[in-house]
JSON list of C-alpha atoms in Angstrom, two decimals:
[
{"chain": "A", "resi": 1028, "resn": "UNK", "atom": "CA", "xyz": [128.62, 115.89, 96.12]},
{"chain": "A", "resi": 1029, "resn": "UNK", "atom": "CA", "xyz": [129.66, 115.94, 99.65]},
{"chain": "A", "resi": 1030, "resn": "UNK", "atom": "CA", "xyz": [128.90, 113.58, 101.81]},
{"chain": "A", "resi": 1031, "resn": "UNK", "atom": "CA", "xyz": [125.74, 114.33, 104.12]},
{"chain": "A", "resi": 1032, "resn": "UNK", "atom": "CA", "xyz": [126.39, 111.66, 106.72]},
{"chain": "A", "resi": 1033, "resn": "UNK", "atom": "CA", "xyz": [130.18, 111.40, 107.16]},
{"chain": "A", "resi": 1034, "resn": "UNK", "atom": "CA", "xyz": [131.66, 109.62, 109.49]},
{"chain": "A", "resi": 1035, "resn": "UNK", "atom": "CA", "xyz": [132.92, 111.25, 112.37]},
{"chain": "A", "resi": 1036, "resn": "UNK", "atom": "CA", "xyz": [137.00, 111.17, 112.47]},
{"chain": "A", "resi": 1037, "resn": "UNK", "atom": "CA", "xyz": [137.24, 110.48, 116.52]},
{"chain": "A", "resi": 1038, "resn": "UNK", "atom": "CA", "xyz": [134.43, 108.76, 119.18]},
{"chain": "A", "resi": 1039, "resn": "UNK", "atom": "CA", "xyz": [136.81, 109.16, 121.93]},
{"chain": "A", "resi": 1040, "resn": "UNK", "atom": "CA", "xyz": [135.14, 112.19, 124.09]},
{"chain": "A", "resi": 1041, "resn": "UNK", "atom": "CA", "xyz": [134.40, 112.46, 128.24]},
{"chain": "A", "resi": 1042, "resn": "UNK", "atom": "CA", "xyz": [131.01, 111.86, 128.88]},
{"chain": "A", "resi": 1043, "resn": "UNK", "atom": "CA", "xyz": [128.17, 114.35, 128.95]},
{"chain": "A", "resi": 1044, "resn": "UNK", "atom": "CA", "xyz": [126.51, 115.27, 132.51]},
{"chain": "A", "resi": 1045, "resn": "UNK", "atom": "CA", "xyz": [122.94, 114.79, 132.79]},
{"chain": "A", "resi": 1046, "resn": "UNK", "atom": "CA", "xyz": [122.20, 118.15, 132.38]},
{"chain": "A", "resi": 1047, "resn": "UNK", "atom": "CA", "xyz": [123.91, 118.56, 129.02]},
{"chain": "A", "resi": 1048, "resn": "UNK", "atom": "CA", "xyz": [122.67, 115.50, 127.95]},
{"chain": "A", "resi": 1049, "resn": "UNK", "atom": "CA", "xyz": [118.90, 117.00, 128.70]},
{"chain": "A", "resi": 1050, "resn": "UNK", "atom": "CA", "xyz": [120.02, 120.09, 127.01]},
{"chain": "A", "resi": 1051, "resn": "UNK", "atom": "CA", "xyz": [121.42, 118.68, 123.95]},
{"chain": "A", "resi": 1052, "resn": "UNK", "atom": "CA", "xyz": [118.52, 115.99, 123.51]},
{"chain": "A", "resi": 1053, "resn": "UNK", "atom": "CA", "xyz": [116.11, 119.38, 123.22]},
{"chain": "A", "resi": 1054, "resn": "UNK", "atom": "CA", "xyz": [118.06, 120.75, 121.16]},
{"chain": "A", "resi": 1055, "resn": "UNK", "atom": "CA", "xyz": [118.70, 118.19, 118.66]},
{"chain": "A", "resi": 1056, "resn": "UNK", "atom": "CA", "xyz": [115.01, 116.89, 119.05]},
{"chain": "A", "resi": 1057, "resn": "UNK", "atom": "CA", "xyz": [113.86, 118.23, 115.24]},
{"chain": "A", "resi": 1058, "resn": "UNK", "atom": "CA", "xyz": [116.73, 115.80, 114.05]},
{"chain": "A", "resi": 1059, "resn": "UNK", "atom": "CA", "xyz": [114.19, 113.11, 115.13]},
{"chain": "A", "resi": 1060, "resn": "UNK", "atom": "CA", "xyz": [111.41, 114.35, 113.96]},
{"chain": "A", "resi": 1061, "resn": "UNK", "atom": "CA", "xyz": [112.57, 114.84, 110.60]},
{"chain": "A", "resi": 1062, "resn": "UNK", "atom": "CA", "xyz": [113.99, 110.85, 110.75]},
{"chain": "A", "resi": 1063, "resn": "UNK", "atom": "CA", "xyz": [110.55, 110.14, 112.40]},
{"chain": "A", "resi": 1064, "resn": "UNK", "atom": "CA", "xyz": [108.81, 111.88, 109.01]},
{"chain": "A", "resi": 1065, "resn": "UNK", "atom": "CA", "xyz": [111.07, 110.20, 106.65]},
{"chain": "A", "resi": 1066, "resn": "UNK", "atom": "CA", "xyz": [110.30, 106.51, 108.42]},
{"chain": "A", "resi": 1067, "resn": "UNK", "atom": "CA", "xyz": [106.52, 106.98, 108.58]},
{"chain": "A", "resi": 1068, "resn": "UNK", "atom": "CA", "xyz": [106.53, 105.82, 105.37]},
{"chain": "A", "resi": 1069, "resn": "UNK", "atom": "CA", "xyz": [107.49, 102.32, 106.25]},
{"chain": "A", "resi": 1070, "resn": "UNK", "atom": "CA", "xyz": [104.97, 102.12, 109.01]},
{"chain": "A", "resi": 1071, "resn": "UNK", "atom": "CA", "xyz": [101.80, 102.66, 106.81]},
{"chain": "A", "resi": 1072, "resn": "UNK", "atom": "CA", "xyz": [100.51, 104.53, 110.17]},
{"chain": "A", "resi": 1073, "resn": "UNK", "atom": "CA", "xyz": [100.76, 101.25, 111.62]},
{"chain": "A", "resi": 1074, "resn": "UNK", "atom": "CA", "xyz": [102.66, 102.89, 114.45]},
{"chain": "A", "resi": 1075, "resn": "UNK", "atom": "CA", "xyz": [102.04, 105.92, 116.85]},
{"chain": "A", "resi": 1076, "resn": "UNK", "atom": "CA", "xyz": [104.16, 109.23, 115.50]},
{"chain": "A", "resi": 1077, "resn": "UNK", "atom": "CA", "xyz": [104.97, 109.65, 119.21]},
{"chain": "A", "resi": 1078, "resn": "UNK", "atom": "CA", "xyz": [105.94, 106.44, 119.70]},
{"chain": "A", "resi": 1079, "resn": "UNK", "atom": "CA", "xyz": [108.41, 106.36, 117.12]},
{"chain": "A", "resi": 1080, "resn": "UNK", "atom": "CA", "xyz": [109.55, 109.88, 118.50]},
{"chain": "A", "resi": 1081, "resn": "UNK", "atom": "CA", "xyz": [110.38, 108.33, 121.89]},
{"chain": "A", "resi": 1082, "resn": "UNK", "atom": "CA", "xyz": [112.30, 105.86, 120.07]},
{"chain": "A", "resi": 1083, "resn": "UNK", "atom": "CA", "xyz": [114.17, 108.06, 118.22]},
{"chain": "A", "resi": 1084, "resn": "UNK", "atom": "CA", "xyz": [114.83, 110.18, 121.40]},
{"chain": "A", "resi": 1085, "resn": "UNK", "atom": "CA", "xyz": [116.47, 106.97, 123.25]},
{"chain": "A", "resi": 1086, "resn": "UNK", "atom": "CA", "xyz": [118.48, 106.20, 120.02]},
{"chain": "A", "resi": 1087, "resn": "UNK", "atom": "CA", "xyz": [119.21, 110.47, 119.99]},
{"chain": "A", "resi": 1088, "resn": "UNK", "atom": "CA", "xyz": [120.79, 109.79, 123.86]},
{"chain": "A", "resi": 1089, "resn": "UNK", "atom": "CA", "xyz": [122.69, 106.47, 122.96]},
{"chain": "A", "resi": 1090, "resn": "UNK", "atom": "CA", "xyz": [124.53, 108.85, 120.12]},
{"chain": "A", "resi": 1091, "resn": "UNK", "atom": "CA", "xyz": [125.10, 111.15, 122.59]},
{"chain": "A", "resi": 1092, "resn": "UNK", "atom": "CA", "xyz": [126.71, 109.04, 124.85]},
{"chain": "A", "resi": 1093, "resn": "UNK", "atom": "CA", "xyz": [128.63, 107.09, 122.16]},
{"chain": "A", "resi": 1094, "resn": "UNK", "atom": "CA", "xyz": [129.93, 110.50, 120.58]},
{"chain": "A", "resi": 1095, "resn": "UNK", "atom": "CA", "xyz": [130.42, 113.02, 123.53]},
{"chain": "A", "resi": 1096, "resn": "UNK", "atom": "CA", "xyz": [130.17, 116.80, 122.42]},
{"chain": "A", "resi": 1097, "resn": "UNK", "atom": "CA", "xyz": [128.62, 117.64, 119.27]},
{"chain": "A", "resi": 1098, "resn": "UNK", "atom": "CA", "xyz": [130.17, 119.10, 116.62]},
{"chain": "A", "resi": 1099, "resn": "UNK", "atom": "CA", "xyz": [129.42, 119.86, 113.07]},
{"chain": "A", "resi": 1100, "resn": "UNK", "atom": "CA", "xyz": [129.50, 115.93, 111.97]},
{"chain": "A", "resi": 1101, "resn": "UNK", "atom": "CA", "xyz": [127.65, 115.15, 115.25]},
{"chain": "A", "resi": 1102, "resn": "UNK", "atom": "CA", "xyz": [124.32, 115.46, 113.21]},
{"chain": "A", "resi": 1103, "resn": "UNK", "atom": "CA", "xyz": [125.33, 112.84, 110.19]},
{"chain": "A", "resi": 1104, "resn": "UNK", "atom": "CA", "xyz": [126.22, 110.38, 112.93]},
{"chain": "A", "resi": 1105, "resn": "UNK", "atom": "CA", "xyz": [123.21, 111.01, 114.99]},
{"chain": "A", "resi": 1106, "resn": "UNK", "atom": "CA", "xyz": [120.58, 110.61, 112.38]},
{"chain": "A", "resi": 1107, "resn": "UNK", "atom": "CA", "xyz": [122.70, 106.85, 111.35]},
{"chain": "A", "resi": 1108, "resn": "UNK", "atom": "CA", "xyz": [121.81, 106.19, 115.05]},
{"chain": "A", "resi": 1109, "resn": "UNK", "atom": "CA", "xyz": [118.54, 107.22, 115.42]},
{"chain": "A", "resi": 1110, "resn": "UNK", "atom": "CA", "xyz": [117.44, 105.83, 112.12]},
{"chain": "A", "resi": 1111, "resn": "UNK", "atom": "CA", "xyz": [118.78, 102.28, 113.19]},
{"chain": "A", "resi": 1112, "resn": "UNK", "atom": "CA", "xyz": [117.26, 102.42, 116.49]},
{"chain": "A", "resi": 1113, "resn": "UNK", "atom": "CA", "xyz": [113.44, 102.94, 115.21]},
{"chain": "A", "resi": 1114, "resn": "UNK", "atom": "CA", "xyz": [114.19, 100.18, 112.50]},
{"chain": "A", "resi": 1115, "resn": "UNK", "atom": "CA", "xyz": [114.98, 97.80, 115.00]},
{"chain": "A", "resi": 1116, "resn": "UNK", "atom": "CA", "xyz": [112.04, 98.85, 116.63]},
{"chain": "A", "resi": 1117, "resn": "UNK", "atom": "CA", "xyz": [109.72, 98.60, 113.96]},
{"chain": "A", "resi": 1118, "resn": "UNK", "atom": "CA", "xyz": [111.13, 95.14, 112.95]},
{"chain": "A", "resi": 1119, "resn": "UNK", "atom": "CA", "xyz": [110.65, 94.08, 116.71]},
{"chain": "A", "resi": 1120, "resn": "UNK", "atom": "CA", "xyz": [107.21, 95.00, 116.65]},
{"chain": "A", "resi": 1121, "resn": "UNK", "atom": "CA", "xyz": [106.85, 92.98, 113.25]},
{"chain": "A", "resi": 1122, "resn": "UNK", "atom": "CA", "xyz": [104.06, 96.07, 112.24]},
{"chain": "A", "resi": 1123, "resn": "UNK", "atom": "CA", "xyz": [102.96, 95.16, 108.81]},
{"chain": "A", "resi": 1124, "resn": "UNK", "atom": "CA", "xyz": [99.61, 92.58, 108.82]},
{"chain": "A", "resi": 1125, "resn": "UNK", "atom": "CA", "xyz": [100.70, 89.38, 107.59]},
{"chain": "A", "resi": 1126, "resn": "UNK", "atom": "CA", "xyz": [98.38, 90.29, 104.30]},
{"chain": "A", "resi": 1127, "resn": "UNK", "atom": "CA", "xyz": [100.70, 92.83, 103.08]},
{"chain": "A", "resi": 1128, "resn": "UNK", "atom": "CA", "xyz": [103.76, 90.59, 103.77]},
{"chain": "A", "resi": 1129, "resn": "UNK", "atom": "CA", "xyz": [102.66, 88.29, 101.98]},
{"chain": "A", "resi": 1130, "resn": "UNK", "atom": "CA", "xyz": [100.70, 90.70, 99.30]},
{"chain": "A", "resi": 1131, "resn": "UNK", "atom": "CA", "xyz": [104.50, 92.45, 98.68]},
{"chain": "A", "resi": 1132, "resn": "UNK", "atom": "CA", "xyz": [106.63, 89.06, 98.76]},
{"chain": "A", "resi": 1133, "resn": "UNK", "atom": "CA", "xyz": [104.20, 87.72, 95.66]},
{"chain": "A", "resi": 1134, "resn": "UNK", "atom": "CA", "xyz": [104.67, 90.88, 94.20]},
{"chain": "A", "resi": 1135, "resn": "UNK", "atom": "CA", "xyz": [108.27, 90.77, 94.10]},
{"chain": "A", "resi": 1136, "resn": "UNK", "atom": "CA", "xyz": [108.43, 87.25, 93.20]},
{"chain": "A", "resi": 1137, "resn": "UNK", "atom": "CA", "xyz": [106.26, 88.00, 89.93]},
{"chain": "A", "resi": 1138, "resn": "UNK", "atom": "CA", "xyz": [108.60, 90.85, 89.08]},
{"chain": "A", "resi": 1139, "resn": "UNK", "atom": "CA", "xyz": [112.00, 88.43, 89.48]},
{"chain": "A", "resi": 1140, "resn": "UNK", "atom": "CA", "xyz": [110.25, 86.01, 87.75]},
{"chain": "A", "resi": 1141, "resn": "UNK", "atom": "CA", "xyz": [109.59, 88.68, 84.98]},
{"chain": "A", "resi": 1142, "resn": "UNK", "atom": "CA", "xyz": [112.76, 90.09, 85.01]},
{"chain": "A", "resi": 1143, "resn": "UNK", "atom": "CA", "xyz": [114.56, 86.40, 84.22]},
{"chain": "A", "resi": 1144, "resn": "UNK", "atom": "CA", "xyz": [111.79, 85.82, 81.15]},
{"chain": "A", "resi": 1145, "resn": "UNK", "atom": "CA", "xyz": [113.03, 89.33, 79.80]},
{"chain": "A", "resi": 1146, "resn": "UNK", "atom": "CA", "xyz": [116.89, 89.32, 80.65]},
{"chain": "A", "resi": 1147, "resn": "UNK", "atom": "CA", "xyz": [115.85, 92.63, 82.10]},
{"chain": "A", "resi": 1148, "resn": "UNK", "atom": "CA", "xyz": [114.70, 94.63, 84.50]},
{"chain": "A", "resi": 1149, "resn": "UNK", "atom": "CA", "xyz": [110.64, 94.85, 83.46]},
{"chain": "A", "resi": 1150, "resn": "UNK", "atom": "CA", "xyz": [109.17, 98.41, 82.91]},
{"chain": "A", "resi": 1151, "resn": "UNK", "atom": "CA", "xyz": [106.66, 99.43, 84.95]},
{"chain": "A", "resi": 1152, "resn": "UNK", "atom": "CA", "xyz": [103.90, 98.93, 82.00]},
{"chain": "A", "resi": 1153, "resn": "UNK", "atom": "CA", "xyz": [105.11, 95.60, 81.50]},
{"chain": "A", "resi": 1154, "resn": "UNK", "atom": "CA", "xyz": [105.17, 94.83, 85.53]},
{"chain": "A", "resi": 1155, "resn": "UNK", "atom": "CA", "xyz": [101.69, 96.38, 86.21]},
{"chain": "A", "resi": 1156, "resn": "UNK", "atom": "CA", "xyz": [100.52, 94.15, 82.76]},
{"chain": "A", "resi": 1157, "resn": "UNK", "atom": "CA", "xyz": [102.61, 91.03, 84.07]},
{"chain": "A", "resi": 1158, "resn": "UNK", "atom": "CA", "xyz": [101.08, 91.16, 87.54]},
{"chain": "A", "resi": 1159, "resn": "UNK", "atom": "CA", "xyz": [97.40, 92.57, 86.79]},
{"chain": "A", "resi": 1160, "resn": "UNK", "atom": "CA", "xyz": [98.23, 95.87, 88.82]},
{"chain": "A", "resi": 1161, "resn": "UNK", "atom": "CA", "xyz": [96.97, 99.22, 88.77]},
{"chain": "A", "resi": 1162, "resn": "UNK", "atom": "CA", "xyz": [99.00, 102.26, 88.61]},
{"chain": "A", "resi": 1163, "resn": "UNK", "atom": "CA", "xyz": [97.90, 102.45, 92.35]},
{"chain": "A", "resi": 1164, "resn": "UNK", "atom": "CA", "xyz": [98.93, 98.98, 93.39]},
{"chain": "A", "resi": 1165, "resn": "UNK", "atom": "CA", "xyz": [102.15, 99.34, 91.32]},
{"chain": "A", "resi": 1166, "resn": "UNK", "atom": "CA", "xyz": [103.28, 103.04, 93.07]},
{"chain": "A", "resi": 1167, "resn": "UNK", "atom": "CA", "xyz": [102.58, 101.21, 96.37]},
{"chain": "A", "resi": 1168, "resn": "UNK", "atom": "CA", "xyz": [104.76, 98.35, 95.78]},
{"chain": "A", "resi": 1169, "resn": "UNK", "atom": "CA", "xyz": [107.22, 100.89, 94.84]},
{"chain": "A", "resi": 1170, "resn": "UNK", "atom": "CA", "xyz": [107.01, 102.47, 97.49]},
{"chain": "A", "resi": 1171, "resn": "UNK", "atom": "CA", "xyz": [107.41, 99.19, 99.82]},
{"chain": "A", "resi": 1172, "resn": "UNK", "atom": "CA", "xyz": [110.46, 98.44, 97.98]},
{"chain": "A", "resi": 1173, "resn": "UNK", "atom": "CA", "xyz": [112.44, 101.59, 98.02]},
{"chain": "A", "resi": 1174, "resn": "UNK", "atom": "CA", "xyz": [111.48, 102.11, 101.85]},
{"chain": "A", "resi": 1175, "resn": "UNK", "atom": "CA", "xyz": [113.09, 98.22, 102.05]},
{"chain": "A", "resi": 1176, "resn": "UNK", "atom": "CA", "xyz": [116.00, 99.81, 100.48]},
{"chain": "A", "resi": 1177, "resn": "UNK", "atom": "CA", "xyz": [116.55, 102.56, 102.58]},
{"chain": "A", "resi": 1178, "resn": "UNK", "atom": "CA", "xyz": [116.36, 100.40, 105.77]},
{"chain": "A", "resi": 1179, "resn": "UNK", "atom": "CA", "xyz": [118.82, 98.20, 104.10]},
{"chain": "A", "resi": 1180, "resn": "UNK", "atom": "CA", "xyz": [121.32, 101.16, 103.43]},
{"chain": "A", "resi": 1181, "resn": "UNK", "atom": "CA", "xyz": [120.81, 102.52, 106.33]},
{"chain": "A", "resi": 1182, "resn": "UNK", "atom": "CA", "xyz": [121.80, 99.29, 108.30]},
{"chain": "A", "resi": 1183, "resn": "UNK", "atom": "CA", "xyz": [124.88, 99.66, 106.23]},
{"chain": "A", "resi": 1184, "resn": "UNK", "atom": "CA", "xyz": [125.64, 102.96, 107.19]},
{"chain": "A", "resi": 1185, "resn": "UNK", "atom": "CA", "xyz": [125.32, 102.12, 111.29]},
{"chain": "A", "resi": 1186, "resn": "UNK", "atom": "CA", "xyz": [127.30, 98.89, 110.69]},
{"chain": "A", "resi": 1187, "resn": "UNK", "atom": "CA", "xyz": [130.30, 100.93, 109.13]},
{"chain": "A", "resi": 1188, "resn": "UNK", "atom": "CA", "xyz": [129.99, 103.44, 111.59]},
{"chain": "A", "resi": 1189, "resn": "UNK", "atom": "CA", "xyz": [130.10, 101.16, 114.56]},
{"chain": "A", "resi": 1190, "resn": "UNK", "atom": "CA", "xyz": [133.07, 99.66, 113.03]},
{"chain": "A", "resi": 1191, "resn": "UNK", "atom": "CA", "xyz": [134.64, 102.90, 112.81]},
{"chain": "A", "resi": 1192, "resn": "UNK", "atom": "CA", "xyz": [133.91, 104.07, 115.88]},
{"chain": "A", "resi": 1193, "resn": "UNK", "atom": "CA", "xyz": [135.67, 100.87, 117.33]},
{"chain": "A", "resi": 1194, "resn": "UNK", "atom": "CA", "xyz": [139.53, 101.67, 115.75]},
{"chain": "A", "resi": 1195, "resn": "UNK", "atom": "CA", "xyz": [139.83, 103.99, 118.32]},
{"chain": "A", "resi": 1196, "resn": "UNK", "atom": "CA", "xyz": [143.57, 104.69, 118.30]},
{"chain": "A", "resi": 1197, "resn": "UNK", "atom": "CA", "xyz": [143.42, 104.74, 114.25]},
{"chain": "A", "resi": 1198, "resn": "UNK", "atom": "CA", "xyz": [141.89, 107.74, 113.07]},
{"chain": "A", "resi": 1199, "resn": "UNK", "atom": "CA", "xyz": [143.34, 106.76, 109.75]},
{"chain": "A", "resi": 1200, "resn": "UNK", "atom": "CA", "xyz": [140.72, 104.39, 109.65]},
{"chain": "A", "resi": 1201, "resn": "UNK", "atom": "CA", "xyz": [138.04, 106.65, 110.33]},
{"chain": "A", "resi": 1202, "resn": "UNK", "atom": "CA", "xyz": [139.39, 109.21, 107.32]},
{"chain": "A", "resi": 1203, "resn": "UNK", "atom": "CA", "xyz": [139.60, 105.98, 104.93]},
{"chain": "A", "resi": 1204, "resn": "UNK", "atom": "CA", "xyz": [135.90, 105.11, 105.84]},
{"chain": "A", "resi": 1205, "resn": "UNK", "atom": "CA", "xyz": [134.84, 108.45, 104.93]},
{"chain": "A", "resi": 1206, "resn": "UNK", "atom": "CA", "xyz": [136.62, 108.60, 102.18]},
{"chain": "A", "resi": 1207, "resn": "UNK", "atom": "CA", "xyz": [134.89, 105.51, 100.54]},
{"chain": "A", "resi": 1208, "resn": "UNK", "atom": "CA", "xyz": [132.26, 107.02, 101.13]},
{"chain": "A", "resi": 1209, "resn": "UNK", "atom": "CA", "xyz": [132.23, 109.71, 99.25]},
{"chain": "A", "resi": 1210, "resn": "UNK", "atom": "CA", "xyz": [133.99, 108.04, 96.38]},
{"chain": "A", "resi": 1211, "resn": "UNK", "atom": "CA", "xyz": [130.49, 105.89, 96.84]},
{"chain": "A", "resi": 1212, "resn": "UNK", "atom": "CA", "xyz": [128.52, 108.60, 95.68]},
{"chain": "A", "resi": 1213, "resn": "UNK", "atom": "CA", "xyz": [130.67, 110.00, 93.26]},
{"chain": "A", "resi": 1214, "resn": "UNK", "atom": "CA", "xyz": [129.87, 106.47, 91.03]},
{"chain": "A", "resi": 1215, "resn": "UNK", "atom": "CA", "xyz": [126.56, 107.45, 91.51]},
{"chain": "A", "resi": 1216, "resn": "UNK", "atom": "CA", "xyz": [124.88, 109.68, 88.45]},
{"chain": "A", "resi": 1217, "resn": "UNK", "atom": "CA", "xyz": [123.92, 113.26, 88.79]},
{"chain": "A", "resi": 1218, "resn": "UNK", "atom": "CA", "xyz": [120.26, 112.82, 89.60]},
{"chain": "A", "resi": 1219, "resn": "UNK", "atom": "CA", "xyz": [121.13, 108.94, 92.18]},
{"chain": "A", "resi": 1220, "resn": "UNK", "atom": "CA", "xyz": [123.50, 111.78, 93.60]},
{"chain": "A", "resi": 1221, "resn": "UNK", "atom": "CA", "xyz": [120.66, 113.96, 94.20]},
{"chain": "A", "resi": 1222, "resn": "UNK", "atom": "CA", "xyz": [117.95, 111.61, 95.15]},
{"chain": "A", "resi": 1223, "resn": "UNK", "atom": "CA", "xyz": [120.28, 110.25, 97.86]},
{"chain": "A", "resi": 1224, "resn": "UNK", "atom": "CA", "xyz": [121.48, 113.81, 99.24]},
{"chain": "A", "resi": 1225, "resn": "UNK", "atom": "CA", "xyz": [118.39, 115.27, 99.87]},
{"chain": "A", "resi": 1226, "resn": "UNK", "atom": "CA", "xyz": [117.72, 112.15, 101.70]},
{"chain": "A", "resi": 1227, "resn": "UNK", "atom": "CA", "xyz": [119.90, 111.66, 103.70]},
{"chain": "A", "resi": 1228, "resn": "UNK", "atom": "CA", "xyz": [121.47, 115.34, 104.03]},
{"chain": "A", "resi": 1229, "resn": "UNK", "atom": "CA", "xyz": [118.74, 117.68, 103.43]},
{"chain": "A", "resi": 1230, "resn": "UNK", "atom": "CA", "xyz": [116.13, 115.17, 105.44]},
{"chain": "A", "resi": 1231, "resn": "UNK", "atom": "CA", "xyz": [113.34, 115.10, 102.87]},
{"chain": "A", "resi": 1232, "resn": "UNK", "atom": "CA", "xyz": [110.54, 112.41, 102.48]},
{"chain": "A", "resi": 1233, "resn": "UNK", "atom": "CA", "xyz": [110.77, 110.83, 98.99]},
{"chain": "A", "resi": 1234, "resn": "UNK", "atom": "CA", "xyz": [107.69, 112.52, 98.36]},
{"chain": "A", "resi": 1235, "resn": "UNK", "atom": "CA", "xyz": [108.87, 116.10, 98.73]},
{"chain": "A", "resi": 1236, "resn": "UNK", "atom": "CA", "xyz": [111.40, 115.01, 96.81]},
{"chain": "A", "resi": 1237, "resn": "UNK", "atom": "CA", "xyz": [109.40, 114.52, 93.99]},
{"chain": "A", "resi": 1238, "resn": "UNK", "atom": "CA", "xyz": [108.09, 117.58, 94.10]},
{"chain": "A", "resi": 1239, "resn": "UNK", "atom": "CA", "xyz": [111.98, 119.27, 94.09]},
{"chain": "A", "resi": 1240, "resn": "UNK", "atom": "CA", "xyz": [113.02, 117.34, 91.39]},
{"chain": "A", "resi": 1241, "resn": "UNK", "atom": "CA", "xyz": [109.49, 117.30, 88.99]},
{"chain": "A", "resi": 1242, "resn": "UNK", "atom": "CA", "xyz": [109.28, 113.42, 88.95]},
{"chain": "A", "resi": 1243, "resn": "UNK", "atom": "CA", "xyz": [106.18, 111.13, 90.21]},
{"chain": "A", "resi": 1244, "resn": "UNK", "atom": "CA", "xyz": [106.74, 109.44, 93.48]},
{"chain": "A", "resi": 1245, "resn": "UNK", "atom": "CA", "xyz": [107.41, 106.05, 91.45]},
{"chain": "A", "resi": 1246, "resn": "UNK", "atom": "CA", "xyz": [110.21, 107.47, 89.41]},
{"chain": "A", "resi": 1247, "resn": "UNK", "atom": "CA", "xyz": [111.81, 108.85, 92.42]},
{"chain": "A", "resi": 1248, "resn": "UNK", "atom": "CA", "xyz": [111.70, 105.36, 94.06]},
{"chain": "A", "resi": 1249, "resn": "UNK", "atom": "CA", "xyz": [113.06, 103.98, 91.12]},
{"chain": "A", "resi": 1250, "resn": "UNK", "atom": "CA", "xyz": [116.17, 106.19, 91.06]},
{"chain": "A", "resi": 1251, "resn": "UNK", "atom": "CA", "xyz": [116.16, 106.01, 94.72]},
{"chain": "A", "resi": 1252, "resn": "UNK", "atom": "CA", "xyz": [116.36, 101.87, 94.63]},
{"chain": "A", "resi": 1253, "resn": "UNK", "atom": "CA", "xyz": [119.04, 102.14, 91.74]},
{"chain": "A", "resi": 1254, "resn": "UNK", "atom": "CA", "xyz": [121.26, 104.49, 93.64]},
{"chain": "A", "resi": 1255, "resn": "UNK", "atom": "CA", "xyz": [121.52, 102.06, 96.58]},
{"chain": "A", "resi": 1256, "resn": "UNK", "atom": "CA", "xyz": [121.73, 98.90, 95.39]},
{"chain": "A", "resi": 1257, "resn": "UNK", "atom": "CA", "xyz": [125.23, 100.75, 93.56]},
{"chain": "A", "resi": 1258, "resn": "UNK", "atom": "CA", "xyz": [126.20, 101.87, 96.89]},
{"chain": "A", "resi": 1259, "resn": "UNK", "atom": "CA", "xyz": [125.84, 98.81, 98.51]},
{"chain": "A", "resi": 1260, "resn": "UNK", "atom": "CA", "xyz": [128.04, 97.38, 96.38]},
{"chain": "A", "resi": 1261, "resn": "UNK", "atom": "CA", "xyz": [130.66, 99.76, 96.36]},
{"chain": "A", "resi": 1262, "resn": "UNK", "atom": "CA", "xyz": [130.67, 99.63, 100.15]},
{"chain": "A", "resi": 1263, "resn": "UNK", "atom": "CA", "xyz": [130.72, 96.08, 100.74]}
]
């Protein structure tokens, strides 16, 4: 699989007039939206779609600015950068009540305390036995978890690309980045692979990709969580 959000090989570029900057923030404005779809998830409806739009707009112009003239890799880099820029946001704002804070912390806590009386990771009969959850209760904890993930990754992603995007007289650097990158996913199995691509390439909620892929929402989280925790590792 190839590598949805490669890094770009050179940040060095003159800088964008206003009106090109206008131009090009209309023009790449359904890049946001689809990041502001995926990311919804996280915010329960806790916060405004517009909001997060604007947000994603001002994080669309700072990867303008940081890039210079789009290309064809422009996109990859652009959705790292608008993706980190509503997290931050989101985290800023602190949106979840403190109930389900606390409700998902206790939750996770029974599960690692389940997981060390097994030797295992639990099943998600045993977990929703364990814990006294529904099937409801248990998808939404799911849920919460992989969207924890994908924040995670994603705050990966940025930090690498930042990193990158400081060598800036060793594009070597930048080719070596993206090639661990896409050695990354090619530890991953065929269906992590998948999961993660039409993530992050194809710019799917994990919901439609359920539907693609024929799996409950739950199993797709659970392949989902699995796939980055191995990337994670492979990139740190």
């Amino acid at each position: 699989m190839q590598a949805g959000y490669a890094i770009a090989d050179e940040f060095v570029a003159a800088p964008l007039s206003a009106a090109d900057e206008q131009r090009l923030l209309v023009s790449f404005a359904p890049l946001v939206k689809r990041v502001v779809k995926q990311l919804e998830l996280q915010t329960g409806g806790g916060v405004d779609r517009e909001d997060l739009q604007q947000i994603g707009l001002m994080g669309l112009l700072d990867a303008l600015r940081r890039y210079g003239t789009p290309d064809e890799k422009f996109a990859a880099y652009a959705s790292v950068r608008v993706r980190g820029a509503i997290l931050d946001e989101l985290r800023r704002q602190d949106w979840r009540p403190r109930t389900v804070r606390q409700e998902t912390h206790k939750m996770r806590d029974g599960v690692r305390e389940l997981a060390r009386k097994l030797g295992r990771e639990p099943t998600a009969a045993e977990t929703q036995q364990a814990l006294g959850l529904t099937v409801e209760q248990y998808q939404e904890y799911q849920l919460a978890q992989s969207a924890e993930q994908l924040a995670n990754f994603d705050e990966l992603l940025q930090q690498l690309t930042e990193q990158s995007g400081d060598r800036r007289h060793s594009p070597e650097s930048h080719l070596l980045l993206q090639r661990s990158i896409e050695q990354a996913l090619r530890r991953l199995n065929d269906r992590e692979q998948r999961v993660v691509q039409l993530y992050y390439e194809f710019d799917l909620s994990l919901k439609e990709i359920a539907r693609v892929l024929d799996l409950t929402e739950a199993r797709v989280c659970q392949i989902n969580k699995l796939a980055l925790k191995k990337l994670r590792e492979l990139l740190q």
